[in-house]
């Protein structure tokens, strides 16, 4: 079972990398696609809303579908859909064709985003320790690979259709090859030995959180109310991903327009932020295993607030670059903790819960330009960054929402509790031997 779990983790890494690679290849080819379709920057800006709308729609559709069919089925199909759709913008020759292509690409991206995160939750539950942040780091690595390869093919004079077509074929092959390694369902090796009584308590707790005990005759497949905790996590995801969107869209403009930095120097702002995000996510799992997810969110959001404040108020370019770096490092581990908490809240609705948190978070990332842009009519660009600073402070204060005693991953530096073997005494009563120490019961009495 250990080998199966390890293979499932590697497959999840592959799908996250593939998702980042596919979206990165589209981003690299945006100028060429814009020229081929013969549209202006303003029209492209409106069309990009279709990309976001398609992603949000895909997230809401595939979340419950993942819970019903299983991530092993939905993830490869979603990866194939996203791979096939990435070639469509390269074939578009007018505004209508490009709009339809971006809607399809967004749909595929949303489906893959939620389904692979739902599978990542299954893997994390099997490992009984945090592993989510590393998956998100490989998404960023996929984007870096796309930037390098895209730059090379553009220098060779390849057309967007040819490059994106080859990428689509590569994605379809990768989606098919990695599918057999995905976990079939809940990792069983780490949950053996759990008593029926514990399972009943878990089911009862889920019923209470979902709105009370089920009515007579209802089944597990009956519609359930989304717990308030999920909406709280989604609200935090919206605020923190809006902060990430601000860095993506405004960090370079901040150095160029506010601090009068040369274009080449200004580009380092986003590079510093993205690099810090990637490194931070590679390290966040170990920190989360030692300190717990609450500490990751509380201290990470606090560090992010300090970093962005330094970037916004500093009159010097080096200090501003340092501020954007610290901002990325602080944010790096926050979003994976929210996704993980959503997936672990109810294992039978992991996909639906992740879709709600990811969906609102994605809307927050899209809202970054829409919120900051109008504010620049009333104040300098750097002062508008105090709004995302406030969002980081709110997230730090609300970090306690991640405190969940039922979450099956190590927290606060403690090793995960092992299920206690259940035994039956001579009088028929249940006896439980502690996992560490104690005298072993008579083997003939073990269930």
Tab-separated table of C-alpha atoms in Angstrom, residues 40-411:
chain	number	residue	atom	x	y	z
A	40	UNK	CA	-6.977	45.137	-29.378
A	41	UNK	CA	-5.727	44.976	-25.802
A	42	UNK	CA	-9.104	46.224	-24.563
A	43	UNK	CA	-10.990	43.465	-26.365
A	44	UNK	CA	-8.535	40.872	-25.086
A	45	UNK	CA	-9.165	42.107	-21.546
A	46	UNK	CA	-12.892	41.462	-21.938
A	47	UNK	CA	-12.284	38.072	-23.520
A	48	UNK	CA	-10.107	37.022	-20.592
A	49	UNK	CA	-13.219	37.298	-18.445
A	50	UNK	CA	-14.574	34.347	-20.441
A	51	UNK	CA	-11.505	32.365	-19.391
A	52	UNK	CA	-12.336	33.109	-15.769
A	53	UNK	CA	-16.022	32.378	-16.240
A	54	UNK	CA	-15.242	29.027	-17.837
A	55	UNK	CA	-12.888	28.131	-14.985
A	56	UNK	CA	-15.470	29.017	-12.342
A	57	UNK	CA	-18.146	26.992	-14.158
A	58	UNK	CA	-15.823	24.002	-14.482
A	59	UNK	CA	-14.954	24.132	-10.803
A	60	UNK	CA	-18.591	24.057	-9.729
A	61	UNK	CA	-19.461	21.201	-12.094
A	62	UNK	CA	-16.512	18.936	-11.424
A	63	UNK	CA	-16.477	19.219	-7.619
A	64	UNK	CA	-19.619	17.116	-6.973
A	65	UNK	CA	-18.719	14.962	-9.977
A	66	UNK	CA	-15.401	14.071	-8.355
A	67	UNK	CA	-17.195	13.024	-5.175
A	68	UNK	CA	-19.587	10.859	-7.185
A	69	UNK	CA	-17.199	9.196	-9.672
A	70	UNK	CA	-13.880	9.492	-7.867
A	71	UNK	CA	-10.780	11.532	-8.651
A	72	UNK	CA	-9.209	8.521	-10.413
A	73	UNK	CA	-11.813	8.925	-13.167
A	74	UNK	CA	-12.289	12.690	-13.219
A	75	UNK	CA	-8.656	13.872	-13.034
A	76	UNK	CA	-7.451	12.204	-16.287
A	77	UNK	CA	-10.571	13.291	-18.159
A	78	UNK	CA	-10.157	16.858	-16.909
A	79	UNK	CA	-6.465	16.838	-17.855
A	80	UNK	CA	-7.352	15.587	-21.332
A	81	UNK	CA	-10.014	18.303	-21.696
A	82	UNK	CA	-7.589	21.032	-20.627
A	83	UNK	CA	-4.867	19.663	-22.917
A	84	UNK	CA	-7.162	19.495	-25.934
A	85	UNK	CA	-8.520	23.000	-25.278
A	86	UNK	CA	-5.100	24.678	-25.074
A	87	UNK	CA	-4.673	24.463	-28.860
A	88	UNK	CA	-7.957	26.289	-29.574
A	89	UNK	CA	-6.721	29.861	-28.927
A	90	UNK	CA	-3.859	29.237	-31.358
A	91	UNK	CA	-6.379	28.366	-34.094
A	92	UNK	CA	-8.666	31.375	-33.512
A	93	UNK	CA	-8.701	33.977	-36.291
A	94	UNK	CA	-11.432	36.313	-34.991
A	95	UNK	CA	-12.900	37.596	-31.771
A	96	UNK	CA	-15.776	35.098	-31.664
A	97	UNK	CA	-13.565	32.068	-32.194
A	98	UNK	CA	-11.109	33.304	-29.559
A	99	UNK	CA	-13.916	33.914	-27.074
A	100	UNK	CA	-15.215	30.368	-27.507
A	101	UNK	CA	-11.667	28.986	-27.257
A	102	UNK	CA	-10.981	30.811	-24.000
A	103	UNK	CA	-14.282	29.652	-22.531
A	104	UNK	CA	-13.360	26.032	-23.344
A	105	UNK	CA	-9.827	26.454	-22.001
A	106	UNK	CA	-11.153	27.985	-18.795
A	107	UNK	CA	-13.617	25.123	-18.406
A	108	UNK	CA	-10.854	22.538	-18.752
A	109	UNK	CA	-8.571	24.430	-16.390
A	110	UNK	CA	-11.276	24.698	-13.733
A	111	UNK	CA	-12.106	21.015	-13.973
A	112	UNK	CA	-8.466	19.978	-13.643
A	113	UNK	CA	-7.794	22.460	-10.850
A	114	UNK	CA	-10.504	21.148	-8.528
A	115	UNK	CA	-10.222	17.439	-9.351
A	116	UNK	CA	-6.447	17.295	-8.859
A	117	UNK	CA	-6.737	19.232	-5.578
A	118	UNK	CA	-9.414	16.766	-4.421
A	119	UNK	CA	-7.055	13.894	-5.238
A	120	UNK	CA	-4.259	15.718	-3.415
A	121	UNK	CA	-6.476	15.726	-0.320
A	122	UNK	CA	-6.829	11.909	-0.608
A	123	UNK	CA	-3.051	11.578	-0.855
A	124	UNK	CA	-2.529	13.858	2.131
A	125	UNK	CA	-5.037	11.858	4.157
A	126	UNK	CA	-3.072	8.725	3.344
A	127	UNK	CA	0.245	10.223	4.405
A	128	UNK	CA	-1.235	11.662	7.608
A	129	UNK	CA	1.000	14.713	7.276
A	130	UNK	CA	0.918	17.919	5.205
A	131	UNK	CA	1.885	17.433	1.538
A	132	UNK	CA	-0.444	19.922	-0.190
A	133	UNK	CA	1.933	22.883	-0.507
A	134	UNK	CA	4.476	20.893	-2.517
A	135	UNK	CA	1.804	20.083	-5.098
A	136	UNK	CA	1.092	23.783	-5.569
A	137	UNK	CA	4.819	24.433	-5.895
A	138	UNK	CA	5.031	22.040	-8.858
A	139	UNK	CA	2.240	24.014	-10.531
A	140	UNK	CA	4.553	27.034	-10.438
A	141	UNK	CA	7.431	24.921	-11.729
A	142	UNK	CA	5.249	23.874	-14.666
A	143	UNK	CA	4.737	27.549	-15.466
A	144	UNK	CA	8.482	28.162	-15.422
A	145	UNK	CA	9.035	25.238	-17.819
A	146	UNK	CA	6.367	26.680	-20.108
A	147	UNK	CA	8.056	30.084	-20.123
A	148	UNK	CA	11.408	28.542	-21.070
A	149	UNK	CA	10.009	26.272	-23.782
A	150	UNK	CA	7.647	28.926	-25.123
A	151	UNK	CA	10.457	31.438	-25.434
A	152	UNK	CA	12.511	28.894	-27.381
A	153	UNK	CA	9.746	27.942	-29.825
A	154	UNK	CA	8.905	31.603	-30.421
A	155	UNK	CA	12.564	32.275	-31.212
A	156	UNK	CA	12.388	29.448	-33.757
A	157	UNK	CA	9.443	31.136	-35.433
A	158	UNK	CA	6.884	28.431	-34.625
A	159	UNK	CA	3.270	29.527	-34.978
A	160	UNK	CA	0.975	29.462	-31.924
A	161	UNK	CA	-1.108	26.723	-33.568
A	162	UNK	CA	1.927	24.479	-34.093
A	163	UNK	CA	3.367	24.978	-30.607
A	164	UNK	CA	0.072	24.684	-28.746
A	165	UNK	CA	-0.882	21.688	-30.889
A	166	UNK	CA	2.296	19.889	-29.862
A	167	UNK	CA	1.664	20.855	-26.240
A	168	UNK	CA	-1.898	19.497	-26.475
A	169	UNK	CA	-0.612	16.170	-27.771
A	170	UNK	CA	1.989	16.011	-25.012
A	171	UNK	CA	-0.683	16.779	-22.415
A	172	UNK	CA	-3.002	14.035	-23.703
A	173	UNK	CA	-0.196	11.492	-23.511
A	174	UNK	CA	0.780	12.585	-19.987
A	175	UNK	CA	-2.843	12.471	-18.814
A	176	UNK	CA	-3.197	8.900	-20.028
A	177	UNK	CA	0.160	7.653	-18.704
A	178	UNK	CA	-0.345	9.023	-15.187
A	179	UNK	CA	-3.947	7.854	-14.784
A	180	UNK	CA	-3.227	4.270	-13.581
A	181	UNK	CA	-1.168	5.573	-10.644
A	182	UNK	CA	-4.027	7.606	-9.168
A	183	UNK	CA	-5.578	6.312	-5.964
A	184	UNK	CA	-8.814	4.409	-6.341
A	185	UNK	CA	-10.411	6.115	-3.392
A	186	UNK	CA	-9.750	6.751	0.265
A	187	UNK	CA	-6.247	5.375	1.101
A	188	UNK	CA	-7.079	2.337	3.222
A	189	UNK	CA	-3.619	1.461	4.558
A	190	UNK	CA	-3.591	4.341	6.984
A	191	UNK	CA	-7.173	3.880	8.230
A	192	UNK	CA	-7.217	0.170	9.027
A	193	UNK	CA	-8.151	-0.705	12.573
A	194	UNK	CA	-10.531	2.199	13.104
A	195	UNK	CA	-13.436	0.914	15.108
A	196	UNK	CA	-17.031	1.034	13.970
A	197	UNK	CA	-17.758	3.225	16.975
A	198	UNK	CA	-15.238	5.835	15.773
A	199	UNK	CA	-16.758	5.711	12.303
A	200	UNK	CA	-20.201	6.278	13.744
A	201	UNK	CA	-18.948	9.253	15.738
A	202	UNK	CA	-17.342	10.732	12.606
A	203	UNK	CA	-20.560	10.258	10.648
A	204	UNK	CA	-22.558	11.850	13.464
A	205	UNK	CA	-20.238	14.834	13.584
A	206	UNK	CA	-20.562	15.283	9.831
A	207	UNK	CA	-24.353	15.185	10.141
A	208	UNK	CA	-24.334	17.809	12.882
A	209	UNK	CA	-22.006	20.126	10.925
A	210	UNK	CA	-24.067	19.663	7.774
A	211	UNK	CA	-27.200	20.818	9.534
A	212	UNK	CA	-28.306	18.152	12.015
A	213	UNK	CA	-29.044	14.435	11.941
A	214	UNK	CA	-30.352	12.991	8.742
A	215	UNK	CA	-34.042	12.408	8.454
A	216	UNK	CA	-35.289	8.809	8.458
A	217	UNK	CA	-34.868	7.197	5.086
A	218	UNK	CA	-32.185	9.539	3.840
A	219	UNK	CA	-28.950	8.162	2.474
A	220	UNK	CA	-25.370	9.350	2.160
A	221	UNK	CA	-26.156	10.432	-1.382
A	222	UNK	CA	-28.870	12.841	-0.193
A	223	UNK	CA	-28.132	16.541	-0.760
A	224	UNK	CA	-26.289	18.085	2.159
A	225	UNK	CA	-25.987	21.651	3.259
A	226	UNK	CA	-22.568	23.244	2.878
A	227	UNK	CA	-21.042	23.796	6.347
A	228	UNK	CA	-20.501	27.401	7.394
A	229	UNK	CA	-16.818	26.560	7.869
A	230	UNK	CA	-16.460	25.981	4.133
A	231	UNK	CA	-17.877	29.415	3.312
A	232	UNK	CA	-15.495	30.961	5.860
A	233	UNK	CA	-12.566	29.189	4.184
A	234	UNK	CA	-13.841	30.349	0.788
A	235	UNK	CA	-14.003	33.955	1.994
A	236	UNK	CA	-10.396	33.752	3.199
A	237	UNK	CA	-9.373	32.193	-0.130
A	238	UNK	CA	-11.053	35.067	-1.982
A	239	UNK	CA	-9.123	37.660	0.039
A	240	UNK	CA	-5.744	35.927	-0.154
A	241	UNK	CA	-5.977	35.073	-3.841
A	242	UNK	CA	-6.984	38.683	-4.525
A	243	UNK	CA	-3.696	39.581	-2.844
A	244	UNK	CA	-1.900	37.147	-5.147
A	245	UNK	CA	-3.681	38.669	-8.148
A	246	UNK	CA	-2.492	42.121	-7.088
A	247	UNK	CA	1.112	40.894	-7.206
A	248	UNK	CA	0.577	39.242	-10.591
A	249	UNK	CA	-0.960	42.308	-12.220
A	250	UNK	CA	0.458	45.353	-10.429
A	251	UNK	CA	3.917	44.558	-9.029
A	252	UNK	CA	5.766	45.436	-12.256
A	253	UNK	CA	3.694	48.578	-12.818
A	254	UNK	CA	4.376	49.637	-9.240
A	255	UNK	CA	8.146	49.690	-9.736
A	256	UNK	CA	7.912	51.264	-13.176
A	257	UNK	CA	5.294	53.965	-12.555
A	258	UNK	CA	5.708	54.754	-8.858
A	259	UNK	CA	9.468	54.296	-8.382
A	260	UNK	CA	10.509	55.091	-11.995
A	261	UNK	CA	12.501	51.871	-12.312
A	262	UNK	CA	13.684	50.769	-15.783
A	263	UNK	CA	11.517	48.163	-17.488
A	264	UNK	CA	14.077	45.391	-16.963
A	265	UNK	CA	14.357	46.199	-13.254
A	266	UNK	CA	10.596	46.496	-12.850
A	267	UNK	CA	10.140	42.981	-14.244
A	268	UNK	CA	12.169	41.680	-11.298
A	269	UNK	CA	9.304	42.551	-8.952
A	270	UNK	CA	7.061	39.779	-10.212
A	271	UNK	CA	10.049	37.459	-10.623
A	272	UNK	CA	11.010	37.948	-6.982
A	273	UNK	CA	7.432	37.379	-5.836
A	274	UNK	CA	6.944	34.215	-7.936
A	275	UNK	CA	10.308	32.743	-6.923
A	276	UNK	CA	9.599	33.303	-3.245
A	277	UNK	CA	6.156	31.723	-3.666
A	278	UNK	CA	7.632	28.600	-5.255
A	279	UNK	CA	10.409	28.147	-2.698
A	280	UNK	CA	8.016	28.846	0.154
A	281	UNK	CA	5.592	26.183	-1.024
A	282	UNK	CA	8.370	23.637	-1.314
A	283	UNK	CA	9.210	24.249	2.350
A	284	UNK	CA	5.729	24.880	3.770
A	285	UNK	CA	4.766	21.229	4.253
A	286	UNK	CA	7.615	20.573	6.682
A	287	UNK	CA	6.788	23.726	8.600
A	288	UNK	CA	3.094	22.805	8.690
A	289	UNK	CA	3.935	19.326	10.002
A	290	UNK	CA	5.919	20.875	12.837
A	291	UNK	CA	3.834	23.941	13.702
A	292	UNK	CA	0.393	23.137	12.269
A	293	UNK	CA	-1.738	24.842	9.577
A	294	UNK	CA	-3.018	27.536	11.947
A	295	UNK	CA	0.522	28.825	12.474
A	296	UNK	CA	1.214	28.701	8.726
A	297	UNK	CA	-1.796	30.889	7.947
A	298	UNK	CA	-1.412	33.239	10.910
A	299	UNK	CA	2.320	33.878	10.599
A	300	UNK	CA	2.345	33.635	6.803
A	301	UNK	CA	-0.408	36.231	6.370
A	302	UNK	CA	1.311	38.479	8.928
A	303	UNK	CA	4.630	38.238	7.072
A	304	UNK	CA	2.813	38.928	3.789
A	305	UNK	CA	1.202	42.044	5.271
A	306	UNK	CA	4.568	43.329	6.451
A	307	UNK	CA	6.208	42.601	3.091
A	308	UNK	CA	3.540	44.355	1.039
A	309	UNK	CA	3.562	47.341	3.411
A	310	UNK	CA	7.320	47.682	2.909
A	311	UNK	CA	6.904	47.410	-0.881
A	312	UNK	CA	4.095	49.968	-0.930
A	313	UNK	CA	5.711	52.619	1.273
A	314	UNK	CA	9.395	52.273	0.375
A	315	UNK	CA	10.844	55.012	-1.867
A	316	UNK	CA	13.788	52.784	-2.852
A	317	UNK	CA	13.715	50.109	-5.533
A	318	UNK	CA	15.858	47.536	-3.636
A	319	UNK	CA	13.626	47.798	-0.578
A	320	UNK	CA	10.517	47.465	-2.740
A	321	UNK	CA	11.939	44.331	-4.375
A	322	UNK	CA	12.643	42.938	-0.914
A	323	UNK	CA	9.076	43.748	0.085
A	324	UNK	CA	7.601	41.864	-2.903
A	325	UNK	CA	9.885	38.920	-2.084
A	326	UNK	CA	8.724	38.805	1.535
A	327	UNK	CA	5.112	39.188	0.365
A	328	UNK	CA	5.455	36.092	-1.838
A	329	UNK	CA	7.148	34.086	0.906
A	330	UNK	CA	4.388	34.928	3.367
A	331	UNK	CA	1.540	34.080	1.001
A	332	UNK	CA	3.148	30.874	-0.268
A	333	UNK	CA	1.760	28.456	2.293
A	334	UNK	CA	-1.611	30.073	2.986
A	335	UNK	CA	-3.788	28.965	0.069
A	336	UNK	CA	-2.718	25.275	0.175
A	337	UNK	CA	-3.764	25.163	3.845
A	338	UNK	CA	-7.230	26.463	2.950
A	339	UNK	CA	-7.667	23.910	0.152
A	340	UNK	CA	-6.468	21.123	2.430
A	341	UNK	CA	-8.817	22.145	5.252
A	342	UNK	CA	-11.758	22.256	2.836
A	343	UNK	CA	-11.008	18.767	1.560
A	344	UNK	CA	-10.620	17.309	5.046
A	345	UNK	CA	-13.799	18.849	6.459
A	346	UNK	CA	-15.926	16.057	4.982
A	347	UNK	CA	-14.176	13.249	3.115
A	348	UNK	CA	-17.401	12.313	1.308
A	349	UNK	CA	-17.773	15.844	-0.107
A	350	UNK	CA	-14.111	16.748	-0.566
A	351	UNK	CA	-14.518	17.644	-4.238
A	352	UNK	CA	-17.581	19.844	-3.698
A	353	UNK	CA	-15.974	21.651	-0.755
A	354	UNK	CA	-12.711	22.244	-2.605
A	355	UNK	CA	-14.680	23.548	-5.600
A	356	UNK	CA	-16.381	26.177	-3.434
A	357	UNK	CA	-13.147	27.367	-1.855
A	358	UNK	CA	-11.212	27.289	-5.140
A	359	UNK	CA	-14.082	28.938	-7.039
A	360	UNK	CA	-14.349	31.951	-4.742
A	361	UNK	CA	-10.565	32.127	-4.544
A	362	UNK	CA	-10.319	32.237	-8.324
A	363	UNK	CA	-12.891	35.040	-8.412
A	364	UNK	CA	-10.703	36.889	-5.937
A	365	UNK	CA	-7.669	36.563	-8.185
A	366	UNK	CA	-9.676	37.938	-11.122
A	367	UNK	CA	-11.025	40.741	-8.942
A	368	UNK	CA	-7.537	42.043	-8.140
A	369	UNK	CA	-7.228	44.253	-11.256
A	370	UNK	CA	-10.891	45.257	-11.063
A	371	UNK	CA	-10.559	46.440	-7.462
A	372	UNK	CA	-7.163	48.142	-7.611
A	373	UNK	CA	-7.710	49.859	-10.984
A	374	UNK	CA	-10.642	52.091	-9.940
A	375	UNK	CA	-8.927	52.966	-6.647
A	376	UNK	CA	-6.042	54.527	-8.577
A	377	UNK	CA	-8.438	57.331	-9.584
A	378	UNK	CA	-8.544	58.434	-5.938
A	379	UNK	CA	-5.064	57.609	-4.604
A	380	UNK	CA	-1.568	56.652	-5.809
A	381	UNK	CA	-1.086	53.039	-6.905
A	382	UNK	CA	1.168	52.155	-3.992
A	383	UNK	CA	-1.436	53.286	-1.431
A	384	UNK	CA	-4.083	51.029	-2.973
A	385	UNK	CA	-1.937	48.103	-1.798
A	386	UNK	CA	-3.057	48.863	1.752
A	387	UNK	CA	-6.347	47.101	0.882
A	388	UNK	CA	-4.666	43.701	0.303
A	389	UNK	CA	-2.569	44.420	3.410
A	390	UNK	CA	-5.831	44.685	5.352
A	391	UNK	CA	-7.016	41.387	3.824
A	392	UNK	CA	-3.808	39.697	5.014
A	393	UNK	CA	-4.403	41.035	8.526
A	394	UNK	CA	-7.972	39.671	8.482
A	395	UNK	CA	-6.664	36.269	7.361
A	396	UNK	CA	-4.083	36.245	10.153
A	397	UNK	CA	-6.752	37.041	12.748
A	398	UNK	CA	-9.094	34.344	11.364
A	399	UNK	CA	-6.441	31.607	11.175
A	400	UNK	CA	-8.128	29.691	13.983
A	401	UNK	CA	-10.721	28.460	11.452
A	402	UNK	CA	-8.115	25.878	10.400
A	403	UNK	CA	-8.080	24.336	13.865
A	404	UNK	CA	-9.881	21.036	13.292
A	405	UNK	CA	-9.316	18.170	15.734
A	406	UNK	CA	-10.646	15.694	13.180
A	407	UNK	CA	-8.138	16.595	10.496
A	408	UNK	CA	-6.048	13.483	9.744
A	409	UNK	CA	-2.675	15.197	9.375
A	410	UNK	CA	0.059	15.945	11.872
A	411	UNK	CA	-0.310	19.231	13.680
